[in-house]
C-alpha cells in the first residue's frame, strides 16, 4: 500500500488542493495533543500562512502515545483534510515541522526553550488540564503530583509548559504565549492560574513572572470533527488512490476566536482566519452552552432512545424539538449579547449543522468524559436559570439523561469513558438512579455540590431521572 508523502503528493487527483512547492518549514509553534480536532482545525488555519511565511511550522507533541506523531512523520507531516458537507472537498495539509512522542522529551524541552517558538497551543481535552471542579489546578491529581516531584519528564501539559517557561526565564529570554484550544469556559484564565499555582509550589519568583509576563489568551474553537474511523479512511483511500493514516474529516464550518490582548502572537493569526476580539467570553459562552450543550443533550438522550449518530438523532422529531426548545427558552436568554452574533440565527445554524447528512458523528464520541463537559455545557446554564428563580425543565431532563446513561452503563457492565469511571461504577452499583444522581452531586462529579441545597432542583432532577 502506498501512503501519502512528499514523494507521492504529485500523484493525487488534480481536484485535491496540496501544499506542493512550499519551502521547508521552521518550528514556531509547539502544540500538545495533535489529535483529529487539532489537525482539522488549528493546523488547517496555520497551513494557510506557511507558503508565504514558513516560520510558523507546528511541532506536534503527543504526551501519551506515539501513534499519531509516527503516522504524521511517516507521511512527511502531510495528511488530508476531507470537508464533508454540501460541497465536499479534499485538501492536503502540511503544517507540521516536528513529530515528538513521549520518549522525545529532550527535543520537546529544547523547542520550548527556543526563542523562535512564539506560541504553545494545546488540545488535550477538558480533563487534560488537571483542574478541580472549582476550575483551579488539582494539586492532588496524580499527574500533577508526579510532575511536581520532579522525577523524570512531566506527564501533564501544565508541567511541560511551566518547564518551558522556566527555561526561558533562566535564559533571560522572552516567554512564549500559551493558547489553550479546548472547550472550557475561560480556558485562558484557568490555564494561566493553573500555571501560576503549579510554579508557585516550588518557585515563587517563577510564579510571579508567569503571572505578570506570560500571556494566556482565552479562545473559542469550533468545527464538528468526527473521529477518523476505518470507514472514512478506506473511503478516502479509494478517492485519493493511496492511503493516508493521519487523515481527518470535518464539516465546512470552522471558527477560531482568540482574545485580543493587543500583543504580537508571532504568526499572523488574522491572516490565518482567526477572529480576534476583546469579548471572547461571550463567544465562548454562546458556543459552549448552545452548541456543546445541545450536543451533549442529544448524545445522552439520543443514545437512550436508540440513535447512533447526531444526524440520526436529529431525525427523531421529538428530540429535535426538545433541543430547539431547550436552547431557545432556557439557554439563549442567559447567554447575553454577543457582539456581531444573532443568537436566533446561531441556534438555527447549529441545529442545521447537526443535520449534516455527509457526516456520521457518533453519539458515543460526544458522550465521552461527561463529568468534564456537563458543568460547562449544561451546569452553567442551569445555575443561571436558578439564580433567576427559573426551573429549566429541559436542561434538567438533559442532565438526567446523562445520569441515566451512566447508571445504565454501569449496571450492565458496559465500560464508561470518563476520568471518574471507577467512582461512577461504584456509586451506580450501590444506588438506584435518583440516589445515584445525588451521589454524583455530593462528589462534585459533573453535578455540583451546591445543587444539593436547592431542594426544588434536586426534586425535579430525581423525578426526571425516574421518568
Ligand atoms: C462535541 C465537540 O465531542 C464533543 O463533545 O460536542 O467536540 C464538538 O463537536 C465541537 O466542540 C464542535 O466545535
XYZ file of C-alpha atoms and ligand atoms in Angstrom:
480
model
C 0.000 0.000 0.000
C 1.387 3.417 -0.979
C 0.938 6.182 1.586
C 0.668 9.903 1.167
C 4.076 11.606 1.436
C 6.082 14.323 -0.267
C 7.162 11.761 -2.866
C 3.612 10.677 -3.716
C 1.943 14.097 -3.489
C 2.110 14.720 -7.226
C 0.148 11.535 -7.929
C -3.011 12.817 -6.239
C -6.105 13.644 -8.290
C -5.972 17.208 -9.631
C -9.032 18.199 -7.573
C -7.082 17.813 -4.320
C -5.524 21.037 -3.060
C -1.923 20.474 -1.919
C 0.975 22.423 -0.392
C 3.309 21.321 -3.175
C 6.270 23.609 -3.680
C 6.154 25.079 -0.194
C 9.529 25.996 1.346
C 10.854 23.865 4.225
C 9.171 24.747 7.500
C 10.784 26.067 10.657
C 9.148 25.440 14.026
C 7.433 28.482 15.520
C 4.573 26.776 17.337
C 4.625 23.842 19.737
C 1.327 22.028 20.022
C 0.369 19.495 22.688
C -2.287 16.998 21.595
C -2.172 16.546 17.789
C -5.492 14.671 17.677
C -8.078 14.903 14.914
C -9.504 18.205 16.137
C -6.132 19.965 16.073
C -5.291 18.589 12.653
C -8.678 19.575 11.234
C -8.874 22.987 12.882
C -5.788 24.852 14.092
C -3.373 23.203 11.660
C -5.726 23.944 8.762
C -5.729 27.625 9.764
C -1.959 27.884 10.230
C -1.405 25.964 6.982
C -2.752 28.998 5.099
C 0.192 31.101 6.298
C 3.049 28.790 5.571
C 3.678 29.244 1.882
C 4.447 32.917 2.420
C 5.860 32.635 5.910
C 7.374 29.212 6.726
C 8.490 30.286 10.210
C 5.309 29.003 11.835
C 5.522 25.261 11.352
C 3.923 23.328 14.192
C 5.783 20.793 16.317
C 3.238 18.103 17.153
C 3.845 16.767 20.660
C 1.974 13.764 21.924
C 2.429 13.112 25.635
C 0.790 9.681 25.879
C 1.138 7.621 22.709
C 3.265 7.766 19.566
C 0.632 6.572 17.103
C -0.344 9.913 15.602
C 3.092 11.505 15.526
C 4.588 8.388 13.936
C 1.869 8.343 11.286
C 2.460 12.028 10.563
C 6.246 11.652 10.456
C 5.992 8.679 8.080
C 4.000 10.903 5.695
C 6.412 13.882 5.955
C 3.752 15.637 8.037
C 1.239 15.552 5.182
C -2.352 14.438 5.668
C -5.713 15.002 4.051
C -8.456 17.227 5.399
C -11.762 15.976 3.994
C -14.537 18.559 4.119
C -17.791 16.641 4.351
C -20.619 18.976 3.631
C -22.946 20.074 0.864
C -19.802 20.943 -1.085
C -17.222 18.284 -0.282
C -13.540 18.917 -0.922
C -10.132 17.436 -0.191
C -7.067 19.388 0.820
C -3.658 18.181 1.905
C -2.320 19.985 4.950
C 1.415 20.305 5.530
C 1.671 22.467 8.640
C 3.795 20.290 10.938
C 7.539 20.565 11.211
C 8.390 18.146 14.048
C 6.821 14.977 15.458
C 7.518 14.217 19.084
C 6.258 11.400 21.252
C 6.555 10.656 24.964
C 10.158 9.458 24.564
C 11.300 12.639 22.840
C 11.352 14.736 25.990
C 14.766 16.285 25.324
C 13.684 17.573 21.912
C 10.399 18.886 23.301
C 12.248 20.726 26.064
C 14.711 22.163 23.543
C 11.912 23.507 21.363
C 10.117 25.091 24.317
C 13.377 26.838 25.218
C 13.966 28.052 21.635
C 13.059 31.761 21.247
C 11.896 31.053 17.663
C 8.895 29.297 19.236
C 6.409 32.054 19.983
C 3.239 30.106 20.626
C 2.464 26.996 22.665
C -1.005 25.660 21.969
C -2.947 22.694 23.304
C -5.905 20.448 22.571
C -5.724 17.929 25.381
C -9.488 17.771 26.143
C -11.083 19.198 29.267
C -9.518 16.643 31.584
C -6.006 17.294 30.246
C -5.674 20.497 32.275
C -5.918 18.625 35.614
C -8.378 21.097 37.119
C -10.523 20.567 40.208
C -14.305 21.097 39.949
C -13.821 24.741 41.003
C -11.572 25.333 37.969
C -8.302 25.674 39.883
C -5.334 23.327 39.475
C -5.978 19.998 41.181
C -2.802 19.581 43.226
C -3.891 16.065 44.177
C -4.139 14.933 40.533
C -1.727 12.019 40.052
C -0.027 13.630 37.021
C 0.474 16.908 38.897
C 1.802 15.075 41.955
C 4.189 13.197 39.671
C 5.349 16.312 37.842
C 5.831 18.394 40.973
C 8.002 15.630 42.438
C 10.366 16.467 39.575
C 11.458 12.880 38.929
C 11.530 12.185 35.206
C 9.801 14.124 32.453
C 6.427 15.772 33.004
C 3.219 13.911 32.266
C 0.882 16.902 32.306
C 0.656 19.741 29.849
C 0.771 22.139 32.818
C 4.076 20.584 33.929
C 5.507 20.832 30.420
C 4.530 24.447 29.882
C 5.986 25.531 33.216
C 9.167 23.616 32.434
C 9.445 25.507 29.149
C 8.705 28.865 30.747
C 11.268 28.228 33.489
C 13.896 27.584 30.805
C 13.009 30.847 29.045
C 13.242 32.816 32.256
C 16.527 31.199 33.271
C 17.987 32.158 29.890
C 16.721 35.717 30.178
C 14.549 35.110 27.107
C 11.024 36.320 26.451
C 8.260 33.830 27.253
C 6.102 32.191 24.609
C 2.366 32.869 24.532
C 0.239 29.988 25.805
C -3.001 29.270 23.978
C -5.373 26.521 25.151
C -7.814 25.427 22.425
C -10.248 23.224 24.329
C -13.935 23.635 25.162
C -13.612 25.110 28.651
C -15.210 28.384 29.637
C -12.451 30.913 30.382
C -9.833 28.440 29.190
C -7.019 31.001 29.108
C -7.768 32.415 32.532
C -7.978 28.931 34.050
C -4.787 27.655 32.449
C -2.901 30.819 33.399
C -3.938 30.417 37.055
C -3.016 26.710 36.917
C 0.470 27.529 35.585
C 0.992 30.105 38.344
C -0.244 27.680 41.013
C 1.976 24.891 39.713
C 5.091 27.058 39.533
C 4.322 28.517 42.963
C 4.711 25.076 44.533
C 8.461 25.264 44.057
C 9.441 28.746 42.884
C 7.557 31.866 43.941
C 9.584 34.128 41.644
C 8.855 31.995 38.615
C 5.182 32.015 39.571
C 5.166 35.817 39.759
C 6.957 36.032 36.392
C 4.398 33.727 34.791
C 1.597 35.741 36.299
C 2.848 39.084 35.031
C 4.876 38.267 31.890
C 3.122 35.371 30.201
C 0.081 35.957 28.002
C -2.576 33.242 28.024
C -5.479 34.397 25.835
C -8.873 32.740 26.062
C -10.062 31.070 22.882
C -13.215 29.648 21.372
C -12.787 26.809 18.907
C -15.485 25.274 16.762
C -15.703 22.737 13.987
C -17.534 19.429 14.093
C -14.824 16.814 13.648
C -15.896 13.179 13.870
C -13.171 10.656 14.656
C -11.312 9.261 11.639
C -12.858 5.797 11.683
C -11.968 2.875 9.427
C -14.920 3.536 7.129
C -13.784 7.101 6.466
C -10.157 6.099 5.906
C -10.978 3.364 3.421
C -13.395 5.581 1.510
C -10.665 8.215 1.330
C -8.095 5.706 0.097
C -10.397 4.996 -2.827
C -10.740 8.713 -3.569
C -7.027 9.522 -3.288
C -5.647 6.405 -4.902
C -3.300 5.998 -1.936
C -3.562 5.561 1.812
C -3.429 8.261 4.468
C -3.115 7.117 8.077
C -3.429 10.654 9.505
C -6.418 11.941 7.515
C -9.187 13.907 9.220
C -12.751 14.844 8.309
C -14.875 17.764 9.379
C -17.773 19.970 8.351
C -17.055 23.076 6.223
C -17.762 25.444 9.117
C -14.759 26.288 11.277
C -14.316 29.102 13.733
C -11.349 30.075 15.904
C -11.826 33.117 18.113
C -8.895 34.388 20.168
C -8.818 37.034 22.865
C -7.164 40.145 21.510
C -4.630 41.069 24.159
C -3.042 43.724 21.972
C 0.125 41.650 21.674
C 2.042 40.185 18.756
C 1.294 36.447 18.749
C 4.066 35.731 16.255
C 2.128 34.153 13.398
C -0.365 36.467 11.733
C -3.467 34.843 13.188
C -5.803 37.217 11.427
C -4.378 36.187 8.084
C -4.908 32.570 9.170
C -8.634 33.287 9.518
C -8.745 33.767 13.293
C -11.267 36.229 14.746
C -9.522 38.446 17.304
C -11.867 40.032 19.831
C -11.752 41.518 23.299
C -15.009 39.747 24.129
C -14.100 36.122 23.650
C -16.052 35.162 26.793
C -19.330 35.982 25.089
C -18.426 33.844 22.054
C -17.316 31.039 24.330
C -20.499 31.214 26.349
C -22.652 31.057 23.241
C -20.720 28.187 21.720
C -20.297 26.051 24.835
C -23.836 26.469 26.076
C -25.700 26.379 22.765
C -23.684 24.073 20.512
C -21.983 21.854 23.062
C -24.937 21.981 25.463
C -27.269 20.749 22.735
C -24.661 18.254 21.520
C -24.266 16.557 24.885
C -28.027 16.580 25.486
C -28.658 14.956 22.120
C -25.853 12.471 22.755
C -27.200 11.107 26.048
C -30.903 11.330 25.243
C -30.277 10.064 21.699
C -28.332 7.029 22.922
C -31.094 6.263 25.401
C -33.570 6.455 22.516
C -31.513 4.110 20.331
C -29.853 6.548 17.899
C -26.182 6.176 16.956
C -25.211 9.466 15.270
C -26.093 13.138 15.677
C -27.765 13.324 12.257
C -29.808 10.235 13.089
C -30.840 11.650 16.473
C -31.957 14.847 14.702
C -34.333 12.717 12.623
C -36.123 11.919 15.875
C -38.669 14.742 15.692
C -39.366 14.779 19.424
C -35.679 15.024 20.240
C -35.045 17.733 17.637
C -37.967 19.750 19.039
C -36.645 19.225 22.551
C -33.196 20.543 21.599
C -34.648 23.585 19.880
C -36.927 24.432 22.812
C -34.159 23.933 25.363
C -31.768 26.250 23.570
C -34.399 28.837 22.661
C -36.155 29.105 26.018
C -33.649 28.046 28.635
C -30.133 28.617 27.289
C -30.236 31.611 24.938
C -31.865 34.009 27.456
C -28.836 33.603 29.726
C -26.080 33.784 27.149
C -26.213 37.581 26.991
C -25.405 39.510 23.866
C -22.512 38.514 21.686
C -21.337 41.453 19.584
C -21.782 40.516 15.939
C -23.801 37.348 16.570
C -27.572 36.933 16.171
C -28.378 34.181 18.659
C -31.625 33.081 16.966
C -29.724 32.622 13.752
C -26.874 30.930 15.603
C -29.266 28.419 17.193
C -30.864 27.644 13.847
C -27.456 27.281 12.173
C -26.114 24.991 14.886
C -29.130 22.681 14.716
C -28.836 22.670 10.936
C -25.147 21.734 11.216
C -26.204 18.781 13.384
C -28.346 17.551 10.468
C -25.396 17.462 8.032
C -26.040 14.181 6.175
C -22.461 13.991 4.905
C -21.109 13.441 8.408
C -21.502 10.470 10.719
C -20.754 11.921 14.149
C -21.173 9.132 16.627
C -23.084 9.970 19.798
C -20.697 7.673 21.678
C -17.836 10.036 20.815
C -19.655 13.035 22.254
C -20.761 11.034 25.312
C -17.128 10.552 26.417
C -15.914 12.351 29.561
C -19.337 13.682 30.573
C -18.168 14.624 34.064
C -15.724 17.082 32.459
C -18.208 18.515 29.981
C -21.597 18.728 31.715
C -20.590 21.589 34.050
C -19.703 23.940 31.159
C -22.297 22.722 28.733
C -25.377 22.428 30.938
C -24.359 23.280 34.512
C -23.624 26.954 33.849
C -26.976 27.439 32.108
C -28.717 25.567 34.896
C -27.132 27.788 37.532
C -28.038 30.944 35.579
C -31.677 29.851 35.420
C -31.787 29.045 39.124
C -30.230 32.396 40.017
C -33.138 33.989 38.148
C -35.618 31.799 40.016
C -36.427 29.649 36.973
C -36.589 25.850 36.929
C -35.481 24.909 33.393
C -37.243 21.596 32.736
C -35.417 20.758 29.514
C -31.948 21.310 30.936
C -32.930 19.235 33.951
C -34.132 16.458 31.627
C -30.919 16.569 29.589
C -28.854 16.419 32.781
C -30.976 13.485 33.935
C -30.202 11.880 30.560
C -26.518 11.878 31.438
C -27.218 10.404 34.885
C -29.404 7.631 33.474
C -26.927 6.918 30.680
C -24.169 6.371 33.252
C -26.397 4.399 35.573
C -27.481 2.026 32.802
C -23.928 1.588 31.541
C -22.634 0.827 34.998
C -25.499 -1.551 35.768
C -24.957 -3.517 32.559
C -21.199 -3.585 32.994
C -20.629 -1.526 29.822
C -17.320 0.386 30.034
C -17.678 4.107 30.772
C -15.172 6.512 29.234
C -14.732 9.123 31.944
C -11.878 10.024 34.299
C -14.274 9.295 37.183
C -15.405 5.952 35.745
C -14.365 3.929 38.796
C -16.311 6.036 41.315
C -19.240 6.283 38.902
C -19.462 2.488 38.579
C -19.196 2.034 42.320
C -21.877 4.625 43.140
C -24.206 3.280 40.441
C -23.913 -0.239 41.818
C -24.941 0.875 45.306
C -27.816 3.198 44.373
C -30.990 3.436 42.363
C -30.863 6.129 39.670
C -32.218 9.080 41.733
C -29.886 8.294 44.645
C -27.046 7.934 42.136
C -27.743 11.493 40.913
C -27.419 12.698 44.481
C -24.200 10.737 44.945
C -22.678 12.407 41.874
C -23.584 15.853 43.206
C -22.131 15.009 46.619
C -18.801 14.258 44.944
C -18.901 17.201 42.515
C -18.790 14.763 39.596
C -20.486 16.545 36.697
C -23.129 17.914 39.049
C -22.221 20.455 41.692
C -22.434 20.049 45.411
C -24.228 23.416 45.539
C -27.187 21.780 43.809
C -27.891 19.713 46.918
C -29.036 22.825 48.782
C -31.594 23.547 46.053
C -34.500 21.301 47.073
C -36.752 22.177 44.129
C -33.986 21.473 41.635
C -32.985 18.184 43.247
C -36.616 17.056 43.350
C -37.029 17.898 39.649
C -33.796 16.116 38.764
C -34.678 12.994 40.722
C -38.112 12.987 39.147
C -36.627 13.358 35.639
C -34.156 10.559 36.321
C -37.009 8.332 37.461
C -39.047 9.172 34.381
C -18.504 17.546 20.838
C -17.469 18.581 20.401
O -17.259 15.590 21.247
C -17.900 16.511 21.769
O -18.050 16.608 22.969
O -19.548 18.207 21.446
O -16.254 18.052 20.127
C -17.986 19.412 19.220
O -18.101 18.612 18.073
C -17.081 20.568 18.941
O -16.911 21.312 20.094
C -17.629 21.409 17.827
O -16.866 22.539 17.718
